[in-house]
C-alpha cells in the first residue's frame, strides 16, 4: 500500500493529530530493495510490515441481526493473519440468528483454516466474568451485558486482551463491499506502521459515499460528521487559541487502536462512542487537565486519519433521525470536563439551530463504560479461561 | 487468496472448461510452510506466486470519455507490479479528455513510481504501425483504427506483446469499486497459477450486482448473460451429445488470458467480443473442426471461471436496448462454422421469442479483427520502436 506522507501534524498537549492522508495505491507489490525517490511525498508500506501487524491484530465485528450474506462478505475480506472476534447481539429466541452467524463463521474458518471467536453479548459466563472483574457497570438489571454496539466493542477489546493482541480494529458487519473492508485493515496496519508511539489510533475517512442510495442515510451521516467535526475542532481551538480544521473523522466507525490505547479509554453508548474516544484523549492528554496516565502522556498519543480509495456502501437501516445521531455525538463534547461554558453555549446553539433540541431542553449525558484497564483483568482472565473455548471456532480440531 | 479447488472440469476436444470456483478469502496472509489439510477443498495461492504473475501481466484498460474520478480509482487498484496499458478513445477536440486521462495517469505513476502506457486509439503512428504489419483491417476509411472497445483491446494486446508480457488482462474503466478491481487482478493471477497449459483464460463471474441501481442496466446484463450462457451451452451440447451448464461467463468483460492464447484468437466488435473468444476456442480446439494451431491443441486450452467476493457496481450508461446487447452476443454463436443448422434455428427462435429480432430478419455477422499473431509482428515492432516512448508515462525521468 502507498499512502501520502504526513504533511501536517497538530500538536496539542501530548497528542499528535495528523492531518488527512490519502491512500494512493492499494497494493504496492513486491518489496523494493533500493530506496525510492518518492519517499518524501509517499509512504510505501511493504506487505511484510502490514502482515506482521495483522498477525498482532484482533478485528472486532459487532453484529446484530445483520444479513448473513453481508456478514459472510465482510469476514471473507479480513486478512488471514488477523484474529476475528465477532460480538453478536442478534436474536436467539424466535430465529436463532446467533447460531446462523456461528455456522457461517465456522464454515469460513474451516475452509480457510483460521481461528476466530464468536460470543453473544448476553452470554451469562461473559457477564459473570465481567462482574468478577469489577466491571458490572456493563451489566443491566437482569445481570447480562447491556445492549449497544459500544458494549460489544468493549467485550471485543477484553477478548483481544485475553489473546494478547497488540492492536484492536473495528469493522462493521453491514458493509456491502468486501474490497473496502480489506482496504480498512490495510489502512489500519499502514497507520500503525507509521506510528512512533505505542498509543496510536487510526481513523478512516471514506473517499466518498455513493449517491445511489434511495434513503437519507448517507447524506445524514455526512451532515452529522460535518457538524461533529466542527464542534470537535471548536473544542480544540478554544484551548489552543488557534482555529483548526484538523479533525475530519469525529464519527469514524471504522477505526483501530493499539491495545495499549484502547485499554485506557472509556466507551460511550451508541453513536457517542467514536467522538467520545477523541474527547477522552483530549481530556487526558491535552495538557489542560491533569493526566491519569503518565506513561501514555510521556509516549504521546498519535491519531492518524486516512482516506480510503473505496467508496463506503452499507446496509440501509431505514430512516434514522438526525437527532438520534447528532445529539449523542455532540453530548460528549458538551459534557466533557474539557468543554468551556462558551463552547457549551455554541454546542447548544448549534443543536437548536439544527432543530434537534428545543430551547431549554437538557442534553443527556452519555453513559460511559469504564476503561478496560480499570477492570481487574486478572480476575476476568482467570474466570474466562474455562469458558473461552466455547467462543472459539474450530476448537474441536 | 483462497479459492475453491476445482470440483469439476468438462473436456471438449483439447479444451478444459473448469466449473465455477468461488473466492473464499481475499487475503490469505503470510506464507505457510507446512502443508495444510484444507488442500483438498481449497487452493491457497501465496502472495509471492500472485506477485510473480502480476510482474508478467499487462492490464489493459480501454477508456472512452469516462469520469476521471472512476478512472483514478481503477488505476489506484491495479497492483503495482502490473504494467498498466490505457487505450483511450476519448474526445480530444472540444475538450481534450485524452490529455486529462494522461495527466491523471502521470500523477498517479509519479507518486507510485510505476510505469504505464497510454495511447489514443486514433493515434496516427499506431495506425501506420498496424498497416505496416498487414493489420489494416483494423483501420477505417480515414486510415485510423476503428472505434470500438475490442479494437482497443487488440491494441492493448499488441502493446503488451511489445513489452513481452506473458499475460494480458482486461479491466473496465468505469468500476466504482477499486477493491473489486484489485480482486479481479488477484483472481486472474490465482487462475493462471492453477493453469497447466500455457494457453489459459480466466473469466470472472460477479458475486452479485447490487439492486440499488435506478436503471435497468444490471438486470439486463443479468438477462443477456443468462441467455448467452444458455446458447453457448447448447452449442457445446450439440457436439458432445450431453446437456451442459458449464459456461457461466459467456459475456464476462472482466477476463484475462495468457498472451500465447490472446495472440491466436480473433476479436469481434462491440458486445460480441467476449462470447466470440469462447466460440473461436471451440471452433479451433473443440476437436470437431480442424485446428490451425497444432502447438496449442497439443498443450490444451484451459478456461477458468471464478466468482468474486465483491459486488460489481459500475457507471450507468443510460438505457441500452436488450437488442443491442443480445444480438451481437448470439450472432457469434449463430455465425460460427461450428454451429449446426439445428442450433441456428434455436438461436433464431430465442431471439424472436425475446422480441429482439423480427421473423425473417437476418442476423448481422460480427466483424472480426484478425488474431494478433496473423499480423507481421516484427514489422509492427520495428515501426513502433521510434514511437513507443511517446506512449510511455514517466519516460522523461
mmCIF file of C-alpha atoms in Angstrom, chain A residues 60-344:
data_model
loop_
_atom_site.group_PDB
_atom_site.id
_atom_site.type_symbol
_atom_site.label_atom_id
_atom_site.label_comp_id
_atom_site.label_asym_id
_atom_site.label_seq_id
_atom_site.Cartn_x
_atom_site.Cartn_y
_atom_site.Cartn_z
ATOM 1 C CA UNK A 60 -13.755 -6.913 16.265
ATOM 2 C CA UNK A 61 -17.020 -7.209 14.367
ATOM 3 C CA UNK A 62 -20.113 -6.217 16.343
ATOM 4 C CA UNK A 63 -23.193 -7.697 14.719
ATOM 5 C CA UNK A 64 -26.915 -7.502 15.335
ATOM 6 C CA UNK A 65 -29.360 -9.340 13.098
ATOM 7 C CA UNK A 66 -27.366 -8.492 10.004
ATOM 8 C CA UNK A 67 -27.924 -10.143 6.624
ATOM 9 C CA UNK A 68 -25.724 -13.236 6.584
ATOM 10 C CA UNK A 69 -24.622 -12.568 3.001
ATOM 11 C CA UNK A 70 -23.125 -9.267 4.126
ATOM 12 C CA UNK A 71 -21.516 -10.817 7.195
ATOM 13 C CA UNK A 72 -20.026 -13.560 5.013
ATOM 14 C CA UNK A 73 -18.596 -10.991 2.630
ATOM 15 C CA UNK A 74 -17.105 -8.999 5.494
ATOM 16 C CA UNK A 75 -15.325 -11.943 7.126
ATOM 17 C CA UNK A 76 -14.020 -13.168 3.763
ATOM 18 C CA UNK A 77 -12.190 -9.862 3.445
ATOM 19 C CA UNK A 78 -10.387 -9.841 6.787
ATOM 20 C CA UNK A 79 -6.760 -10.712 6.039
ATOM 21 C CA UNK A 80 -5.951 -14.205 7.173
ATOM 22 C CA UNK A 81 -3.488 -13.391 9.933
ATOM 23 C CA UNK A 82 -5.917 -11.211 11.892
ATOM 24 C CA UNK A 83 -7.904 -12.778 14.713
ATOM 25 C CA UNK A 84 -11.617 -12.286 14.002
ATOM 26 C CA UNK A 85 -13.720 -11.608 17.101
ATOM 27 C CA UNK A 86 -17.450 -11.476 16.411
ATOM 28 C CA UNK A 87 -19.541 -9.988 19.192
ATOM 29 C CA UNK A 88 -23.154 -10.696 18.403
ATOM 30 C CA UNK A 89 -26.262 -9.221 19.887
ATOM 31 C CA UNK A 90 -28.536 -10.978 17.416
ATOM 32 C CA UNK A 91 -31.750 -12.670 18.318
ATOM 33 C CA UNK A 92 -31.710 -16.222 19.577
ATOM 34 C CA UNK A 93 -35.262 -16.878 20.598
ATOM 35 C CA UNK A 94 -37.614 -16.815 17.637
ATOM 36 C CA UNK A 95 -34.998 -17.434 14.998
ATOM 37 C CA UNK A 96 -31.566 -18.341 16.253
ATOM 38 C CA UNK A 97 -29.626 -15.854 14.160
ATOM 39 C CA UNK A 98 -26.659 -16.107 16.501
ATOM 40 C CA UNK A 99 -26.351 -19.751 15.579
ATOM 41 C CA UNK A 100 -26.515 -18.945 11.879
ATOM 42 C CA UNK A 101 -23.717 -16.448 12.347
ATOM 43 C CA UNK A 102 -21.688 -19.064 14.150
ATOM 44 C CA UNK A 103 -22.339 -21.578 11.370
ATOM 45 C CA UNK A 104 -21.295 -19.081 8.707
ATOM 46 C CA UNK A 105 -18.144 -18.236 10.613
ATOM 47 C CA UNK A 106 -17.321 -21.895 11.245
ATOM 48 C CA UNK A 107 -17.720 -22.828 7.613
ATOM 49 C CA UNK A 108 -15.494 -19.951 6.557
ATOM 50 C CA UNK A 109 -12.858 -20.762 9.159
ATOM 51 C CA UNK A 110 -12.816 -24.420 8.302
ATOM 52 C CA UNK A 111 -12.134 -23.752 4.631
ATOM 53 C CA UNK A 112 -9.630 -21.021 5.284
ATOM 54 C CA UNK A 113 -8.023 -22.815 8.253
ATOM 55 C CA UNK A 114 -8.112 -19.862 10.547
ATOM 56 C CA UNK A 115 -9.127 -19.206 14.085
ATOM 57 C CA UNK A 116 -11.957 -16.916 15.169
ATOM 58 C CA UNK A 117 -14.083 -16.188 18.195
ATOM 59 C CA UNK A 118 -17.783 -15.563 18.381
ATOM 60 C CA UNK A 119 -19.580 -14.625 21.556
ATOM 61 C CA UNK A 120 -23.083 -13.482 22.290
ATOM 62 C CA UNK A 121 -23.336 -10.185 24.065
ATOM 63 C CA UNK A 122 -25.805 -11.740 26.529
ATOM 64 C CA UNK A 123 -23.617 -14.730 27.285
ATOM 65 C CA UNK A 124 -24.026 -15.471 31.018
ATOM 66 C CA UNK A 125 -20.410 -16.539 31.551
ATOM 67 C CA UNK A 126 -19.206 -13.360 29.996
ATOM 68 C CA UNK A 127 -21.454 -11.354 32.309
ATOM 69 C CA UNK A 128 -20.155 -13.296 35.282
ATOM 70 C CA UNK A 129 -16.579 -12.735 34.179
ATOM 71 C CA UNK A 130 -17.199 -9.021 33.944
ATOM 72 C CA UNK A 131 -18.805 -8.973 37.376
ATOM 73 C CA UNK A 132 -15.815 -10.837 38.830
ATOM 74 C CA UNK A 133 -13.572 -8.212 37.289
ATOM 75 C CA UNK A 134 -15.477 -5.354 38.931
ATOM 76 C CA UNK A 135 -16.872 -4.313 35.584
ATOM 77 C CA UNK A 136 -20.522 -4.710 36.479
ATOM 78 C CA UNK A 137 -21.471 -1.276 35.199
ATOM 79 C CA UNK A 138 -21.593 -3.016 31.803
ATOM 80 C CA UNK A 139 -24.432 -5.193 33.047
ATOM 81 C CA UNK A 140 -28.137 -4.414 33.028
ATOM 82 C CA UNK A 141 -30.653 -5.103 35.764
ATOM 83 C CA UNK A 142 -31.019 -8.750 34.599
ATOM 84 C CA UNK A 143 -27.307 -9.310 35.087
ATOM 85 C CA UNK A 144 -26.222 -9.586 31.445
ATOM 86 C CA UNK A 145 -24.323 -7.081 29.318
ATOM 87 C CA UNK A 146 -26.433 -4.149 28.182
ATOM 88 C CA UNK A 147 -27.457 -3.739 24.557
ATOM 89 C CA UNK A 148 -25.356 -1.468 22.424
ATOM 90 C CA UNK A 149 -22.584 -1.518 19.898
ATOM 91 C CA UNK A 150 -20.091 0.131 22.227
ATOM 92 C CA UNK A 151 -20.697 -2.558 24.851
ATOM 93 C CA UNK A 152 -19.919 -5.081 22.130
ATOM 94 C CA UNK A 153 -16.764 -3.177 21.311
ATOM 95 C CA UNK A 154 -15.611 -3.324 24.931
ATOM 96 C CA UNK A 155 -16.241 -7.079 25.043
ATOM 97 C CA UNK A 156 -14.174 -7.378 21.890
ATOM 98 C CA UNK A 157 -11.332 -5.383 23.413
ATOM 99 C CA UNK A 158 -11.333 -7.551 26.539
ATOM 100 C CA UNK A 159 -11.236 -10.731 24.459
ATOM 101 C CA UNK A 160 -8.432 -9.293 22.337
ATOM 102 C CA UNK A 161 -6.556 -8.628 25.576
ATOM 103 C CA UNK A 162 -7.033 -12.264 26.611
ATOM 104 C CA UNK A 163 -5.472 -13.258 23.292
ATOM 105 C CA UNK A 164 -2.639 -10.781 23.875
ATOM 106 C CA UNK A 165 -3.246 -8.905 20.663
ATOM 107 C CA UNK A 166 -1.405 -5.597 20.273
ATOM 108 C CA UNK A 167 -3.990 -3.949 18.062
ATOM 109 C CA UNK A 168 -7.775 -3.831 18.144
ATOM 110 C CA UNK A 169 -9.652 -2.894 14.993
ATOM 111 C CA UNK A 170 -13.351 -2.344 14.452
ATOM 112 C CA UNK A 171 -15.242 -3.351 11.333
ATOM 113 C CA UNK A 172 -18.989 -3.035 10.837
ATOM 114 C CA UNK A 173 -20.809 -6.139 9.735
ATOM 115 C CA UNK A 174 -23.066 -4.360 7.246
ATOM 116 C CA UNK A 175 -20.558 -3.426 4.577
ATOM 117 C CA UNK A 176 -21.548 -4.319 1.031
ATOM 118 C CA UNK A 177 -18.022 -4.221 -0.314
ATOM 119 C CA UNK A 178 -15.532 -6.835 0.859
ATOM 120 C CA UNK A 179 -12.810 -4.989 -1.023
ATOM 121 C CA UNK A 180 -13.453 -1.923 1.137
ATOM 122 C CA UNK A 181 -13.221 -3.976 4.322
ATOM 123 C CA UNK A 182 -9.908 -5.347 3.100
ATOM 124 C CA UNK A 183 -8.717 -1.807 2.499
ATOM 125 C CA UNK A 184 -9.722 -0.685 6.025
ATOM 126 C CA UNK A 185 -7.495 -3.333 7.562
ATOM 127 C CA UNK A 186 -4.590 -2.395 5.292
ATOM 128 C CA UNK A 187 -5.133 1.245 6.263
ATOM 129 C CA UNK A 188 -5.080 0.382 9.961
ATOM 130 C CA UNK A 189 -1.848 -1.531 9.526
ATOM 131 C CA UNK A 190 -0.331 1.227 7.392
ATOM 132 C CA UNK A 191 -1.176 3.806 10.041
ATOM 133 C CA UNK A 192 0.283 1.731 12.853
ATOM 134 C CA UNK A 193 3.445 1.172 10.843
ATOM 135 C CA UNK A 194 3.942 4.948 10.802
ATOM 136 C CA UNK A 195 3.188 5.466 14.486
ATOM 137 C CA UNK A 196 6.009 6.479 16.753
ATOM 138 C CA UNK A 197 4.052 5.981 19.952
ATOM 139 C CA UNK A 198 2.647 2.713 21.314
ATOM 140 C CA UNK A 199 -0.528 4.725 21.983
ATOM 141 C CA UNK A 200 -1.891 5.186 18.499
ATOM 142 C CA UNK A 201 -5.254 5.343 16.768
ATOM 143 C CA UNK A 202 -6.157 5.128 13.085
ATOM 144 C CA UNK A 203 -9.460 6.604 11.911
ATOM 145 C CA UNK A 204 -10.794 6.059 8.422
ATOM 146 C CA UNK A 205 -12.391 8.685 6.232
ATOM 147 C CA UNK A 206 -14.446 7.364 3.332
ATOM 148 C CA UNK A 207 -13.348 8.551 -0.053
ATOM 149 C CA UNK A 208 -16.966 9.128 -0.969
ATOM 150 C CA UNK A 209 -20.369 7.784 -0.303
ATOM 151 C CA UNK A 210 -22.253 6.826 -3.457
ATOM 152 C CA UNK A 211 -25.348 8.836 -4.150
ATOM 153 C CA UNK A 212 -27.177 5.792 -5.412
ATOM 154 C CA UNK A 213 -28.830 5.161 -2.072
ATOM 155 C CA UNK A 214 -32.544 5.732 -2.038
ATOM 156 C CA UNK A 215 -32.736 6.927 1.528
ATOM 157 C CA UNK A 216 -31.319 9.730 3.572
ATOM 158 C CA UNK A 217 -28.807 7.715 5.483
ATOM 159 C CA UNK A 218 -25.654 8.748 3.647
ATOM 160 C CA UNK A 219 -26.493 12.389 3.475
ATOM 161 C CA UNK A 220 -27.309 12.438 7.151
ATOM 162 C CA UNK A 221 -24.092 10.785 8.155
ATOM 163 C CA UNK A 222 -22.325 13.309 6.023
ATOM 164 C CA UNK A 223 -24.153 16.095 7.813
ATOM 165 C CA UNK A 224 -23.663 14.579 11.269
ATOM 166 C CA UNK A 225 -19.946 14.111 10.616
ATOM 167 C CA UNK A 226 -19.604 17.632 9.369
ATOM 168 C CA UNK A 227 -21.257 19.086 12.440
ATOM 169 C CA UNK A 228 -19.436 16.819 14.898
ATOM 170 C CA UNK A 229 -16.091 17.633 13.263
ATOM 171 C CA UNK A 230 -16.910 21.331 13.510
ATOM 172 C CA UNK A 231 -17.568 21.289 17.253
ATOM 173 C CA UNK A 232 -14.686 18.936 17.911
ATOM 174 C CA UNK A 233 -12.426 21.471 16.225
ATOM 175 C CA UNK A 234 -14.027 24.322 18.193
ATOM 176 C CA UNK A 235 -13.336 22.342 21.374
ATOM 177 C CA UNK A 236 -9.636 22.226 20.467
ATOM 178 C CA UNK A 237 -9.427 25.829 19.232
ATOM 179 C CA UNK A 238 -10.963 27.008 22.460
ATOM 180 C CA UNK A 239 -7.930 25.685 24.329
ATOM 181 C CA UNK A 240 -5.170 26.419 21.851
ATOM 182 C CA UNK A 241 -6.388 29.805 20.712
ATOM 183 C CA UNK A 242 -5.902 28.833 17.085
ATOM 184 C CA UNK A 243 -8.712 27.945 14.755
ATOM 185 C CA UNK A 244 -8.333 24.471 13.340
ATOM 186 C CA UNK A 245 -9.966 22.039 10.952
ATOM 187 C CA UNK A 246 -7.694 19.170 11.870
ATOM 188 C CA UNK A 247 -10.405 16.752 12.979
ATOM 189 C CA UNK A 248 -12.058 15.172 9.950
ATOM 190 C CA UNK A 249 -13.095 11.803 11.381
ATOM 191 C CA UNK A 250 -15.003 12.578 14.586
ATOM 192 C CA UNK A 251 -17.667 9.940 13.820
ATOM 193 C CA UNK A 252 -15.394 7.369 12.174
ATOM 194 C CA UNK A 253 -16.884 3.951 12.913
ATOM 195 C CA UNK A 254 -14.024 2.339 11.015
ATOM 196 C CA UNK A 255 -11.126 2.814 13.355
ATOM 197 C CA UNK A 256 -8.457 0.894 15.192
ATOM 198 C CA UNK A 257 -6.213 1.397 18.190
ATOM 199 C CA UNK A 258 -3.190 -0.085 19.781
ATOM 200 C CA UNK A 259 -4.465 -2.211 22.638
ATOM 201 C CA UNK A 260 -2.449 -0.014 24.984
ATOM 202 C CA UNK A 261 -4.573 2.956 23.967
ATOM 203 C CA UNK A 262 -7.846 1.016 23.810
ATOM 204 C CA UNK A 263 -7.320 -0.109 27.425
ATOM 205 C CA UNK A 264 -7.212 3.361 28.868
ATOM 206 C CA UNK A 265 -10.225 4.914 27.132
ATOM 207 C CA UNK A 266 -13.816 4.874 28.359
ATOM 208 C CA UNK A 267 -16.535 3.931 25.864
ATOM 209 C CA UNK A 268 -19.770 5.842 25.469
ATOM 210 C CA UNK A 269 -23.034 4.237 24.372
ATOM 211 C CA UNK A 270 -24.393 4.283 20.861
ATOM 212 C CA UNK A 271 -23.435 6.954 18.371
ATOM 213 C CA UNK A 272 -21.415 8.717 21.037
ATOM 214 C CA UNK A 273 -18.693 6.092 21.165
ATOM 215 C CA UNK A 274 -16.356 7.312 18.423
ATOM 216 C CA UNK A 275 -16.416 11.031 19.289
ATOM 217 C CA UNK A 276 -16.024 10.123 22.971
ATOM 218 C CA UNK A 277 -12.713 8.408 22.240
ATOM 219 C CA UNK A 278 -11.342 11.671 20.904
ATOM 220 C CA UNK A 279 -12.775 13.750 23.718
ATOM 221 C CA UNK A 280 -11.362 11.382 26.307
ATOM 222 C CA UNK A 281 -7.949 11.655 24.681
ATOM 223 C CA UNK A 282 -8.217 15.449 24.730
ATOM 224 C CA UNK A 283 -9.232 15.444 28.376
ATOM 225 C CA UNK A 284 -6.471 13.152 29.479
ATOM 226 C CA UNK A 285 -3.616 14.231 27.248
ATOM 227 C CA UNK A 286 -4.448 17.723 26.019
ATOM 228 C CA UNK A 287 -2.214 19.195 28.688
ATOM 229 C CA UNK A 288 -5.056 21.221 30.168
ATOM 230 C CA UNK A 289 -6.476 18.810 32.710
ATOM 231 C CA UNK A 290 -4.156 16.596 34.774
ATOM 232 C CA UNK A 291 -3.492 13.225 33.163
ATOM 233 C CA UNK A 292 -4.204 9.942 34.886
ATOM 234 C CA UNK A 293 -1.829 8.101 32.547
ATOM 235 C CA UNK A 294 1.702 9.385 32.974
ATOM 236 C CA UNK A 295 3.214 6.591 30.916
ATOM 237 C CA UNK A 296 0.986 7.272 27.952
ATOM 238 C CA UNK A 297 1.431 11.022 28.278
ATOM 239 C CA UNK A 298 5.147 10.541 28.117
ATOM 240 C CA UNK A 299 4.991 8.474 24.933
ATOM 241 C CA UNK A 300 2.337 10.708 23.440
ATOM 242 C CA UNK A 301 -0.930 9.811 21.740
ATOM 243 C CA UNK A 302 -0.904 9.664 17.980
ATOM 244 C CA UNK A 303 -4.015 9.978 15.831
ATOM 245 C CA UNK A 304 -3.977 9.103 12.130
ATOM 246 C CA UNK A 305 -6.764 9.996 9.747
ATOM 247 C CA UNK A 306 -6.575 8.117 6.455
ATOM 248 C CA UNK A 307 -8.834 8.400 3.441
ATOM 249 C CA UNK A 308 -9.828 5.246 1.581
ATOM 250 C CA UNK A 309 -9.825 4.576 -2.119
ATOM 251 C CA UNK A 310 -13.023 2.585 -1.907
ATOM 252 C CA UNK A 311 -16.433 4.129 -1.514
ATOM 253 C CA UNK A 312 -18.477 3.166 1.508
ATOM 254 C CA UNK A 313 -21.680 1.343 0.833
ATOM 255 C CA UNK A 314 -23.508 -0.237 3.683
ATOM 256 C CA UNK A 315 -26.846 -1.644 4.594
ATOM 257 C CA UNK A 316 -29.603 0.857 5.000
ATOM 258 C CA UNK A 317 -31.302 0.624 8.337
ATOM 259 C CA UNK A 318 -34.273 2.729 7.463
ATOM 260 C CA UNK A 319 -34.562 6.354 8.412
ATOM 261 C CA UNK A 320 -32.645 7.420 11.414
ATOM 262 C CA UNK A 321 -33.480 10.826 12.753
ATOM 263 C CA UNK A 322 -30.805 13.459 12.672
ATOM 264 C CA UNK A 323 -31.479 13.993 16.353
ATOM 265 C CA UNK A 324 -30.781 10.378 17.163
ATOM 266 C CA UNK A 325 -27.347 10.604 15.584
ATOM 267 C CA UNK A 326 -26.298 14.155 16.251
ATOM 268 C CA UNK A 327 -27.378 14.525 19.856
ATOM 269 C CA UNK A 328 -25.162 11.759 21.298
ATOM 270 C CA UNK A 329 -22.232 12.919 19.144
ATOM 271 C CA UNK A 330 -22.397 16.443 20.479
ATOM 272 C CA UNK A 331 -23.345 15.452 24.005
ATOM 273 C CA UNK A 332 -19.878 14.026 24.539
ATOM 274 C CA UNK A 333 -18.418 17.396 23.631
ATOM 275 C CA UNK A 334 -20.951 19.269 25.733
ATOM 276 C CA UNK A 335 -20.452 17.124 28.796
ATOM 277 C CA UNK A 336 -16.693 16.992 28.609
ATOM 278 C CA UNK A 337 -14.844 18.368 31.634
ATOM 279 C CA UNK A 338 -12.725 19.923 28.957
ATOM 280 C CA UNK A 339 -15.547 21.977 27.460
ATOM 281 C CA UNK A 340 -15.687 25.649 28.442
ATOM 282 C CA UNK A 341 -19.010 27.308 29.084
ATOM 283 C CA UNK A 342 -18.540 29.275 25.907
ATOM 284 C CA UNK A 343 -18.178 26.114 23.789
ATOM 285 C CA UNK A 344 -21.155 24.620 25.667
#
